[in-house]
XYZ file of C-alpha atoms in Angstrom:
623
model
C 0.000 0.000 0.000
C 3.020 2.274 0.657
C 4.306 1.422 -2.475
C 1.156 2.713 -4.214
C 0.483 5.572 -2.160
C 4.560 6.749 -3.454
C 3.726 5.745 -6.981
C 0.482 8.514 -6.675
C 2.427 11.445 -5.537
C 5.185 10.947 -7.682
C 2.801 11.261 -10.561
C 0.913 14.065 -8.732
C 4.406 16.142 -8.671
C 5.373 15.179 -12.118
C 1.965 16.652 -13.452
C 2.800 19.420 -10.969
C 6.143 19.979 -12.459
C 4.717 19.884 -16.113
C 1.949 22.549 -15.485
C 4.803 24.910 -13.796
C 6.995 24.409 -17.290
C 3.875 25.206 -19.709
C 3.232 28.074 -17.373
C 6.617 29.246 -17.202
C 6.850 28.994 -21.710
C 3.377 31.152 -21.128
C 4.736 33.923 -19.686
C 8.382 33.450 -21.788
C 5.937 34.359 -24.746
C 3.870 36.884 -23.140
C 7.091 38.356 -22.466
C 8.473 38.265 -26.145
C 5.315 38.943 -27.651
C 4.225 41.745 -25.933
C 1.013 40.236 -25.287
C -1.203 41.066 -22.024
C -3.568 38.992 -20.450
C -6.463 40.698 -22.367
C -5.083 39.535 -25.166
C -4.912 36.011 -24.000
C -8.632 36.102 -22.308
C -9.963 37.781 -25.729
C -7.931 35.313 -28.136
C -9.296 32.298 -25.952
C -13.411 33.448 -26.196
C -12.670 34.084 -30.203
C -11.590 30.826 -30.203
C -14.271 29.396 -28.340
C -16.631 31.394 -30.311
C -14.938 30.718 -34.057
C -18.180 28.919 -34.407
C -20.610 31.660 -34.431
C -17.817 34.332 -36.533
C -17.910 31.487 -39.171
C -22.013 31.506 -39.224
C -22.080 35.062 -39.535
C -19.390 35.153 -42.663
C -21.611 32.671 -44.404
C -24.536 34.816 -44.414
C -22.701 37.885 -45.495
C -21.292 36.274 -48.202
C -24.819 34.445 -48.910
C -26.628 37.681 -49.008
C -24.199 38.832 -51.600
C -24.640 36.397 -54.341
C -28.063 36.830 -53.969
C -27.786 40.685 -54.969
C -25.277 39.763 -57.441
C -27.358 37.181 -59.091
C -30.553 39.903 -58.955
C -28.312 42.440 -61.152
C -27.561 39.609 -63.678
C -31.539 39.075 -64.014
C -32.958 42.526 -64.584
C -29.858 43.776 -65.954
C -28.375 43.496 -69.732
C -24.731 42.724 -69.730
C -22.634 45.052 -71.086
C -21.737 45.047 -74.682
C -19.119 43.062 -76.008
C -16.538 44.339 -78.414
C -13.862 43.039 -80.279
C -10.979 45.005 -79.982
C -9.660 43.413 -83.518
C -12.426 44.164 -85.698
C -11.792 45.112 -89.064
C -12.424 48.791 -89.515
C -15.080 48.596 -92.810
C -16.920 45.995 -90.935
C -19.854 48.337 -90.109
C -20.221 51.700 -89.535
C -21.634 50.595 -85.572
C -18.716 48.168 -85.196
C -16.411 50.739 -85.915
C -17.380 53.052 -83.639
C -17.173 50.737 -81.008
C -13.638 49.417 -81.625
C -12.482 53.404 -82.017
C -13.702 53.890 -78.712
C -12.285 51.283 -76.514
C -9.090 52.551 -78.069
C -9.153 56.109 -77.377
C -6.515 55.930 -74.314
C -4.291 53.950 -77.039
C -4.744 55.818 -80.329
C -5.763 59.229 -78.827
C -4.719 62.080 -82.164
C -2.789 65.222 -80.585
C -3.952 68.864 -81.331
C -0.989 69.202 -82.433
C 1.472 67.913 -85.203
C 4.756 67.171 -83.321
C 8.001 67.270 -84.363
C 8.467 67.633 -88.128
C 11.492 65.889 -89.753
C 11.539 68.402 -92.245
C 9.932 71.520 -93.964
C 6.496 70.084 -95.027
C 5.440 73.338 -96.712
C 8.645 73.079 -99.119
C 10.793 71.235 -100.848
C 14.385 71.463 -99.548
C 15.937 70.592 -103.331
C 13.673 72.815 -105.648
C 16.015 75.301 -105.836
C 17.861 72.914 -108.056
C 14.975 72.077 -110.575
C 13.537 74.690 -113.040
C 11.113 74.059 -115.718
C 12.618 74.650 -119.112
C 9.960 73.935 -122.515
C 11.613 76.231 -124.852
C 12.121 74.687 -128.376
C 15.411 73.121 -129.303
C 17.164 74.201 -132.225
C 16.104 70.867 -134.276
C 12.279 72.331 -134.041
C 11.050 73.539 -136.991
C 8.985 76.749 -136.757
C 5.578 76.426 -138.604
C 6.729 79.459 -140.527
C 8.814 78.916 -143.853
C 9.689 82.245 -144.246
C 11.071 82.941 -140.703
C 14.565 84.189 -141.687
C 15.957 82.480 -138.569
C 14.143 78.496 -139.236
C 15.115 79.225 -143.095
C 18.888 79.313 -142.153
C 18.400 75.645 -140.943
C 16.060 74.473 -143.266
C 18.437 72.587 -145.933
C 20.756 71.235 -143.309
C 17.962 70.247 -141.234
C 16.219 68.180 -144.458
C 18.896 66.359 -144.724
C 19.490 65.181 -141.356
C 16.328 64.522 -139.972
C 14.770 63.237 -143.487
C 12.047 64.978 -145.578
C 9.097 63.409 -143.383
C 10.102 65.438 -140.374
C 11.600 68.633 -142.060
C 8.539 68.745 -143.790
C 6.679 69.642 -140.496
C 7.736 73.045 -140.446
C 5.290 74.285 -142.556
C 1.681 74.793 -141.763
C -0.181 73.480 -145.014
C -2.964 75.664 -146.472
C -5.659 73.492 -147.555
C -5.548 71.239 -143.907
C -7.711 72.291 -140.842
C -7.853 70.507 -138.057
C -10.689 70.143 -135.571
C -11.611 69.120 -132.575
C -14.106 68.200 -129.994
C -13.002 67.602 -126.451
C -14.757 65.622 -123.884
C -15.364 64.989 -119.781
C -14.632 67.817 -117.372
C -12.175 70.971 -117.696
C -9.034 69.073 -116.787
C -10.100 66.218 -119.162
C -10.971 68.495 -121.810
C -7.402 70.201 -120.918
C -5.183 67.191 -122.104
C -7.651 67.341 -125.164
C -6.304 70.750 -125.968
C -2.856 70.285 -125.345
C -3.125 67.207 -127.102
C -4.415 69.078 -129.857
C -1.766 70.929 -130.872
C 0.476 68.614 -131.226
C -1.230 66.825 -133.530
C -1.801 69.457 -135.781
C 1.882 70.200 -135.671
C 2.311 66.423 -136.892
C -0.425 66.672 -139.480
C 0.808 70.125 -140.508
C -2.372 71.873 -140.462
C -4.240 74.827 -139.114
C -5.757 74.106 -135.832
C -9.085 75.959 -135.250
C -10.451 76.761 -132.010
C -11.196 73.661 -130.271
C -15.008 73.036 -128.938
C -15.736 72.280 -125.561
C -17.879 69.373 -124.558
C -21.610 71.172 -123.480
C -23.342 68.044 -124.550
C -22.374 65.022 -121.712
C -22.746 64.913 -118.267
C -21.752 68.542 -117.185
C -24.194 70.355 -119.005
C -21.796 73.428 -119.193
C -22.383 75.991 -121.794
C -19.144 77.407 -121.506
C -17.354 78.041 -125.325
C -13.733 77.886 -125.084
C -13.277 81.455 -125.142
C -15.670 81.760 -121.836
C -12.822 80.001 -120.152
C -9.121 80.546 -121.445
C -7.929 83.744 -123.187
C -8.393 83.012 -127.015
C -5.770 85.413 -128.201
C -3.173 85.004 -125.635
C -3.626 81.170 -126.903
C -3.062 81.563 -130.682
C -0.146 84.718 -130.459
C 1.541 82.307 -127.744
C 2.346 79.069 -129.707
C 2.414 81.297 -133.053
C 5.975 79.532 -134.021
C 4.650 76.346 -133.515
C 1.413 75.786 -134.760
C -1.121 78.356 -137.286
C -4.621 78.472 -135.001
C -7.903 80.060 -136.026
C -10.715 81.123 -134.044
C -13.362 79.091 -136.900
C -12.923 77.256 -139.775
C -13.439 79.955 -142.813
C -15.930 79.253 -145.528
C -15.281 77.398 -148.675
C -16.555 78.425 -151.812
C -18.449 81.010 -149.936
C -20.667 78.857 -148.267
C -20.323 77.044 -144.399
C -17.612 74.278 -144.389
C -18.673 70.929 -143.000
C -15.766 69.123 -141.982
C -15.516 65.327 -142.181
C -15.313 63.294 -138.693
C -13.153 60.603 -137.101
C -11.954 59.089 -133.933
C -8.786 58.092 -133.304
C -7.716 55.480 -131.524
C -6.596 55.813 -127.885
C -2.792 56.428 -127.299
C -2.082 56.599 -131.054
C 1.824 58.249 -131.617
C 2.480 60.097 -134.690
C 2.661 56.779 -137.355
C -0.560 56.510 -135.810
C -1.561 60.005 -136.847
C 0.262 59.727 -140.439
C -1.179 56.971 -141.516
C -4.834 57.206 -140.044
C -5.538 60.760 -139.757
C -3.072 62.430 -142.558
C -5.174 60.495 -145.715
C -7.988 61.331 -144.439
C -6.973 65.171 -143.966
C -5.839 65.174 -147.482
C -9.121 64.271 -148.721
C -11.590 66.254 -147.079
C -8.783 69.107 -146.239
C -10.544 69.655 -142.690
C -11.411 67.213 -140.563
C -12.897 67.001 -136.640
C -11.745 64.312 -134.447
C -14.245 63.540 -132.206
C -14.147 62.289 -127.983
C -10.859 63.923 -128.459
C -9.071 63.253 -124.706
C -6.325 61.128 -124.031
C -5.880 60.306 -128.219
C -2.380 61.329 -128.271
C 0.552 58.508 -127.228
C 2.069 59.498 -123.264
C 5.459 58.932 -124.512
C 6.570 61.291 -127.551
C 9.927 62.693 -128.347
C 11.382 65.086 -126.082
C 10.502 68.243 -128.439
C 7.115 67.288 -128.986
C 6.625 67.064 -125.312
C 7.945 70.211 -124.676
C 5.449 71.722 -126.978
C 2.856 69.805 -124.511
C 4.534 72.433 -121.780
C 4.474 75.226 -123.619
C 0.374 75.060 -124.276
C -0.062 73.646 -120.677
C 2.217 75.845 -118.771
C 2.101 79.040 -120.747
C -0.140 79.045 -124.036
C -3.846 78.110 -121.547
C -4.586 80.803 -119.939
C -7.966 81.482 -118.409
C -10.095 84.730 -118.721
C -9.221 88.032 -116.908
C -13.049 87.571 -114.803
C -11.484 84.130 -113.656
C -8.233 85.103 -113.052
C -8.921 88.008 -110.414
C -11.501 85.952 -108.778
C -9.150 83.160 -108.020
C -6.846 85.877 -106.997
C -9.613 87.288 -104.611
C -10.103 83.510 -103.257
C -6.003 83.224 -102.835
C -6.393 86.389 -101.046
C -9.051 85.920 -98.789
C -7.145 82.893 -97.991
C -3.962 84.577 -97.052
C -5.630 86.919 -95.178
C -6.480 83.831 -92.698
C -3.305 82.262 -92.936
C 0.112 83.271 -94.493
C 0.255 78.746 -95.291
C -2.560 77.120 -96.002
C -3.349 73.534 -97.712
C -5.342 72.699 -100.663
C -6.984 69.694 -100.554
C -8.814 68.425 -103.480
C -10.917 66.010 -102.213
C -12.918 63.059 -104.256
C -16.032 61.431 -102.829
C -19.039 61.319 -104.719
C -21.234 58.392 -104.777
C -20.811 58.187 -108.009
C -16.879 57.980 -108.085
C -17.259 55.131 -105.421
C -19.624 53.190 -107.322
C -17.892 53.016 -109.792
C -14.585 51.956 -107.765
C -16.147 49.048 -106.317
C -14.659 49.997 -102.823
C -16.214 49.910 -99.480
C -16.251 51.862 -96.602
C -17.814 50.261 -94.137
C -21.892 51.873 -94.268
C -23.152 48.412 -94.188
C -25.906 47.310 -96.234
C -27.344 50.977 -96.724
C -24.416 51.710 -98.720
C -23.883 48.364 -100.657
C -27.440 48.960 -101.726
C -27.174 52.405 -102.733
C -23.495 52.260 -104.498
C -24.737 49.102 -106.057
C -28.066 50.537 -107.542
C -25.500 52.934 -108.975
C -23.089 50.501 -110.375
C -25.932 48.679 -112.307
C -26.033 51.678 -114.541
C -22.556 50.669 -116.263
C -24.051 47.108 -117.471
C -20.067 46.042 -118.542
C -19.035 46.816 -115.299
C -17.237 44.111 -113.936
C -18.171 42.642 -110.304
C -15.363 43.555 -108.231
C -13.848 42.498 -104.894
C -13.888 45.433 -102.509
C -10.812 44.120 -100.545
C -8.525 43.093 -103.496
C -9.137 46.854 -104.747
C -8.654 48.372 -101.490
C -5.587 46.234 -101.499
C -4.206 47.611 -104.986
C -4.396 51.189 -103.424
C -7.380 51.979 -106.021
C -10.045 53.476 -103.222
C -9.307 57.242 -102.453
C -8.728 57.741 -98.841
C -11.626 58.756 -96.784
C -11.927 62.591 -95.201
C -11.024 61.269 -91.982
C -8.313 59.062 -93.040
C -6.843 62.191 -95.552
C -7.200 63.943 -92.130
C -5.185 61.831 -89.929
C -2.802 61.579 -92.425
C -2.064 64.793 -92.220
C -2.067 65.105 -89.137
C 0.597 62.040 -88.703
C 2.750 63.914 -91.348
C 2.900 66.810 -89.006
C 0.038 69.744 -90.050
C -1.631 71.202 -86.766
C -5.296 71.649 -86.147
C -4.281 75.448 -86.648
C -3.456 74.905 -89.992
C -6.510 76.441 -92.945
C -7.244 74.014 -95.082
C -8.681 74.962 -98.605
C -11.454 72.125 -99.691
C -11.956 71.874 -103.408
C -14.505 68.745 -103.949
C -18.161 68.126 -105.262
C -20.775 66.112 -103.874
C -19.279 64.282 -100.625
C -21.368 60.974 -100.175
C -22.271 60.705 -96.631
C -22.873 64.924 -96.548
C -21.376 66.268 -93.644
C -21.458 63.389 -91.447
C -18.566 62.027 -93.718
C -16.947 65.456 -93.328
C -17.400 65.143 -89.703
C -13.874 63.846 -88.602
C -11.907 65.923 -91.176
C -13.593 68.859 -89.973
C -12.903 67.878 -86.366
C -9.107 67.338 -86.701
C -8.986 70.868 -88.826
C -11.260 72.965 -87.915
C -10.101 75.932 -90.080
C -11.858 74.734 -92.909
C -12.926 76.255 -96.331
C -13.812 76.788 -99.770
C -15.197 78.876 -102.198
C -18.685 78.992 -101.367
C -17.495 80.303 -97.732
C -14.824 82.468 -98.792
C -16.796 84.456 -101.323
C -20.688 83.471 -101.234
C -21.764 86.678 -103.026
C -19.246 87.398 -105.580
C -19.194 83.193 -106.818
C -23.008 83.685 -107.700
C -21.521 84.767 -111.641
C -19.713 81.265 -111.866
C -22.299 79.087 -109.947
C -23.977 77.865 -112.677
C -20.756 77.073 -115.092
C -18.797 73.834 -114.136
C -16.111 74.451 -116.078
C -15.261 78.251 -114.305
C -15.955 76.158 -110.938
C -13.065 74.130 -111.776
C -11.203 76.847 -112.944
C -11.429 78.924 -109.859
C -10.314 75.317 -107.456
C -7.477 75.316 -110.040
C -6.097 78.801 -109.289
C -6.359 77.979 -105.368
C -4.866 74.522 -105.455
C -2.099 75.651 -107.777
C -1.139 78.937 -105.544
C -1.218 76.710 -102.167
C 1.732 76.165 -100.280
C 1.050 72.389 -100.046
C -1.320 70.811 -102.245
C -2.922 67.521 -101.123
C -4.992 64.769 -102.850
C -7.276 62.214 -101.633
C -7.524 60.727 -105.336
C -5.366 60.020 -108.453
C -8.015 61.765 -110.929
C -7.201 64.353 -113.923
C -7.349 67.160 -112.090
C -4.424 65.498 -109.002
C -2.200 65.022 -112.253
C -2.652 67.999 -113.574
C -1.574 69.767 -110.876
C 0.791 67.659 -109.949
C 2.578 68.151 -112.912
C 2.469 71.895 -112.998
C 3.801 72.305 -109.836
C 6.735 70.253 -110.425
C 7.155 72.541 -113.540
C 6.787 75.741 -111.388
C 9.299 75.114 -108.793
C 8.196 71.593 -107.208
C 5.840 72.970 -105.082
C 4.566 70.258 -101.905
C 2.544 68.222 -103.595
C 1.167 65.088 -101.372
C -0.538 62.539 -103.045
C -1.249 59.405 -100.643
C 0.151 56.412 -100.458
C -3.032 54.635 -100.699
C -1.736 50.446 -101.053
C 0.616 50.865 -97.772
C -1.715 52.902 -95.738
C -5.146 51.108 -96.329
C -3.697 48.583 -94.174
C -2.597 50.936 -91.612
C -5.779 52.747 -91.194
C -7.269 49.184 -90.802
C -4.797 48.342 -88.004
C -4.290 51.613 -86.106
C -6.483 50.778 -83.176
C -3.694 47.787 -82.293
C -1.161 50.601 -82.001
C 0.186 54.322 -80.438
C -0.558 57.538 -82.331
C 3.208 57.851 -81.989
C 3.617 53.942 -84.039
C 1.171 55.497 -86.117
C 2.606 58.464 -87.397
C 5.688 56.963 -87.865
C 4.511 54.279 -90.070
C 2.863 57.592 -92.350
C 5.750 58.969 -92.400
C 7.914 56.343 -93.616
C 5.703 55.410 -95.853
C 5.155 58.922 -97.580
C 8.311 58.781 -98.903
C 8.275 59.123 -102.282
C 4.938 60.392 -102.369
C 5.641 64.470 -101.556
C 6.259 65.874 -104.260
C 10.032 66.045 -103.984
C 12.059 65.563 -106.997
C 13.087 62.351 -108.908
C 10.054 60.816 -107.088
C 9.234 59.308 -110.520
C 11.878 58.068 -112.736
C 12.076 59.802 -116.163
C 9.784 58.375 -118.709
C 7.511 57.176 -116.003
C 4.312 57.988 -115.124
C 1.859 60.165 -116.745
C 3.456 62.736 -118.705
C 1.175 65.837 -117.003
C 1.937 64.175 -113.929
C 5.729 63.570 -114.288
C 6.633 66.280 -117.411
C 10.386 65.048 -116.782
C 10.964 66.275 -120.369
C 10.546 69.905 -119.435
C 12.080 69.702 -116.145
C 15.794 71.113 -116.043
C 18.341 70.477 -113.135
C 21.315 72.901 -111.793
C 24.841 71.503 -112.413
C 25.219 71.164 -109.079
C 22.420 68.600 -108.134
C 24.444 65.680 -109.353
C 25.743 64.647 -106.738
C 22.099 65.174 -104.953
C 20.511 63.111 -106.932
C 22.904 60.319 -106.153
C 22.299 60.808 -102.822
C 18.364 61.246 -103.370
C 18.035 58.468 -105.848
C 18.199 55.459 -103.320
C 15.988 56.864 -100.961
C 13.011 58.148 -103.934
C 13.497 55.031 -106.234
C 12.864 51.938 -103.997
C 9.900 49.862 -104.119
C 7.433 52.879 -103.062
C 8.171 55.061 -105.800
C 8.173 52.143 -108.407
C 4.990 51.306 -107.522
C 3.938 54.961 -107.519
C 5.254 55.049 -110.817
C 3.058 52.046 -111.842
C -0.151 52.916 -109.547
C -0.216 56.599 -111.338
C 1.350 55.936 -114.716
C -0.669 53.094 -115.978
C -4.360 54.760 -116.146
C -4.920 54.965 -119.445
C -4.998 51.254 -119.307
C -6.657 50.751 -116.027
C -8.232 53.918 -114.993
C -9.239 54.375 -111.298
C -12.426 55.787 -110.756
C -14.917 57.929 -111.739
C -14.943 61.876 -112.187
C -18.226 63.879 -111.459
C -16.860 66.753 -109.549
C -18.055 70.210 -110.594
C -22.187 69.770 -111.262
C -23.323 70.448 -107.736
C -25.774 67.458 -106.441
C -26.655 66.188 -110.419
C -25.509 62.964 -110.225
C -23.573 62.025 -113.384
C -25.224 58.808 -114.101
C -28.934 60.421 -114.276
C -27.383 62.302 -117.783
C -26.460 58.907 -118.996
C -28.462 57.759 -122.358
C -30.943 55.502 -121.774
C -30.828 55.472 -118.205
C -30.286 52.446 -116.327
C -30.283 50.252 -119.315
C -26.955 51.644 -121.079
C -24.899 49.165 -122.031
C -21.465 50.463 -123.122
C -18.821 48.616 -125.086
C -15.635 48.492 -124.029
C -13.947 52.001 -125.733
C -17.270 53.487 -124.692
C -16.225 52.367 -120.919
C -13.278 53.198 -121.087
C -13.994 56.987 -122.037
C -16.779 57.214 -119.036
C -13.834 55.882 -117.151
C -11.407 59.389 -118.437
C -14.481 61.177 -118.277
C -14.787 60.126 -114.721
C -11.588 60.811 -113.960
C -11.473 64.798 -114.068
């Protein structure tokens, strides 16, 4: 029993001693831990009551999914967009995509830095335009004592067929009737004269197309300055204001086309019989009938009537000056833009731009009208560079190039499909915007009702801008293209249109600032610097190479400049621009207010047109 009762309290004292050790660690830690015996007492009833904190959590958090899932029945979710989606997809799904971007692709007020001077060109200085006659030209006059020096030594080298030139022929007049709008019928004039010069015969007057879609009255002498026209190019080709009478009684000349692009052969052995003959002789649709590529001093004759012998009318004249003016007045810089968007011209493109099936209905009601108008592929045009660029995508390429929102901006375009809602963005990223209906409202009324002294008036404008800029690669772009090149390479910026379609289609995956510089680099080439185009390329009043002269010292320039303007960009610029005559781009309806062109076709919607009919609405369309 002793033995037990021992065995008890030495178990007693061992739990004894354990309890004084687990007290003793208790206070150790209180002591480290900075704890109190609140602490303790309140850790040891949350512990006892975990229970009840874990009842109450669950019906919190209960009481929240319930209001959640109440919001997800009587509320829509939000729309869903696709950050990717294509830009023509819809005008709606557009909008969208823009929008979740803005934070990304969000255009500055402000142009940035410029890498150069965009309102000139740093290496005019070394071209000139030069169009004077060489000494191998014969004068039309035989007894010019100067040309009669020549005339046997000149016979002998350049054979009798081309000596023979020199004289103007008595019994041959030549006539003709241009076609399309005032830059179209433009190339018919110049074009003109040359062949007369080839035919050697007296060139009367030409007549001005008031029959076809522009319905403009306008006589040639309404328009350019008859007698500054014939006493200018009196050395090269005899010109009459009307054919005189024969016999006494009204001379009815015989008519013939000629065949697009024919060269002087062409002329000699098509035209020249026939002028024989009948001794005067009209060539009718007369625009684009004359070969691009001609010898060097018959394309400087081209120059001489473009640049120097057309003139337009005093009344014109000082009220493009006025416009100019008013212009400067608002800026001492300002941009032309000559902008191309009629329904019409995008019908007949076969692009899209993204207006869903409102606009494939309307633009295809249109294209029905043109019955041998192939079915095209939107995309694969787009893809070519064929569509003109849109007003907001002309305006944020200007913008990425480096022009302000202060900069004026001088608007020169017809009907704009869409109406102002299309002009919406350009207006918004430039809102010094104009033309000549808000420059001079009052004093325009005399020329409101002529399409032809329209066009004249956005001619003078463009032509005196300090940067020209074109959405579009029509008559009127080329034209002016061409004489600015001639008058000191003025800016000229036509768009890049096969590079940047795909950047305007990307740009919400990107930073303005990746943006811009992608426009930039890929404007090279395209602004209107020199030896853009390779001689020989190109349309000839695009790219008059012929009549463009260079300083002695730009040699070693062009070396320089010749890698950088003759890669792949300006080859294909080269091909995009040069090759219209075969494959024309679009459509021209520009100066006839809110007529659509395609009402004044024959026949309506039933016209069928064979192929060298389509191809003329095509040059027509082009102006």
């Amino acid at each position: 029993m002793s033995t037990l009762k021992n065995l008890k309290q030495f178990i007693f004292s061992l739990k004894n001693l354990i309890r004084r050790k687990k007290k003793r660690e208790r206070i150790d830690i209180i002591y480290l831990h900075g704890y109190n015996e609140f602490d303790i007492n309140l850790k040891l009833i949350l512990r006892r009551n975990r229970h009840r904190v874990f009842s109450f959590v669950a019906v919190v958090s209960g009481c929240l999914l319930l209001i959640l899932f109440s919001v997800s029945v009587f509320f829509p979710p939000p729309t869903a967009s696709n950050l990717f989606l294509p830009r023509h997809s819809s005008v709606e799904e557009r909008a969208a995509s823009e929008s979740n971007f803005d934070a990304v692709f969000r255009v500055p007020a402000s142009g940035g830095d410029l890498i150069s001077d965009l309102w000139s060109s740093s290496q005019s200085k070394f071209y000139y335009g030069c169009s004077k006659a060489s000494n191998k030209f014969q004068s039309k006059n035989l007894a010019d004592a100067s040309v009669a020096h020549y005339r046997i030594v000149l016979h002998f080298i350049f054979l009798f067929r081309f000596s023979c030139r020199c004289e103007t022929r008595p019994d041959r007049y030549l006539l003709i009737a241009t076609s399309g709008g005032l830059n179209q019928q433009r190339t018919g004039i110049i074009d003109a004269v040359v062949a007369a010069y080839i035919l050697n015969a007296t060139l009367v007057i030409p007549r001005l197309d008031q029959q076809s879609y522009w319905k403009d009255s306008s006589c040639f002498a309404e328009i350019f300055d008859v007698d500054w026209f014939i006493s200018s190019l009196s050395r090269d080709v005899e010109i009459i204001k009307e054919l005189p009478l024969k016999e006494g009684k009204a001379w009815v000349p015989g008519t013939m086309r000629v065949p697009r692009k024919c060269d002087p052969e062409c002329y000699e052995t098509r035209v020249l019989p026939v002028l024989k003959k009948k001794q005067a002789v009209e060539l009718t649709k007369f625009d684009y009938r004359l070969s691009n590529r001609l010898d060097t001093d018959l394309q400087k004759l081209r120059c001489r009537v473009n640049y120097h012998a057309l003139r337009f009318i005093d009344p014109i004249l000082e009220m493009g000056k006025l416009l100019v003016e008013r212009m400067r007045m608002k800026a001492n810089r300002f941009i032309a833009l000559h902008l191309r968007y009629e329904p019409d011209m995008l019908a007949f493109s076969g692009c899209y731009y993204g207006g869903g099936d409102e606009e494939r209905v309307e633009l295809g009601t249109i294209r029905k009208r043109w019955k041998t108008l192939h079915v095209s592929d939107p995309e694969k045009v787009r893809n070519k560079g064929k569509c003109p660029l849109t007003p907001e995508e002309i305006g944020l390429m200007l913008r990425a190039l480096g022009f302000g929102s202060d900069v004026h901006v001088y608007v020169a375009s017809g009907e704009v499909y869409g109406g102002e809602e299309s002009l919406a963005p350009l207006k918004a990223l430039f809102p010094n915007f104009h033309s000549k209906q808000t420059l001079a409202p009052k004093e325009l009324a005399q020329f409101s009702s002529f399409s032809g002294r329209m066009a004249a008036l956005d001619y003078i404008v463009c032509d005196e801008s300090d940067v020209f800029v074109t959405n579009n690669n029509g008559n009127m772009a080329r034209m002016l293209a061409g004489r600015r090149r001639y008058f000191g390479h003025k800016p000229t910026i036509r768009p890049n249109a096969k590079k940047l379609h795909r950047l305007f289609l990307e740009r919400n995956n990107m930073t303005w600032g990746e943006f811009s510089s992608k426009v930039r680099t890929y404007q090279i080439g395209f602004m209107g610097e020199p030896i853009e185009v390779e001689p020989g390329k190109g349309d000839f009043h695009e790219n008059p190479d012929s009549c463009l002269c260079q300083a002695k010292q730009v040699e070693t320039i062009q070396d320089q400049t010749s890698v950088d303007h003759h890669g792949n960009d300006a080859h294909e610029m080269s091909y995009e621009y040069g090759s219209f005559e075969d494959d024309p781009d679009w459509t021209d309806a520009d100066y006839f207010g809110s007529i659509s062109v395609l009402n004044q076709l024959p026949n309506g919607a039933g016209t069928v047109l064979t192929k060298e009919e389509l191809a003329e609405v095509e040059e027509i369309l082009l102006d």
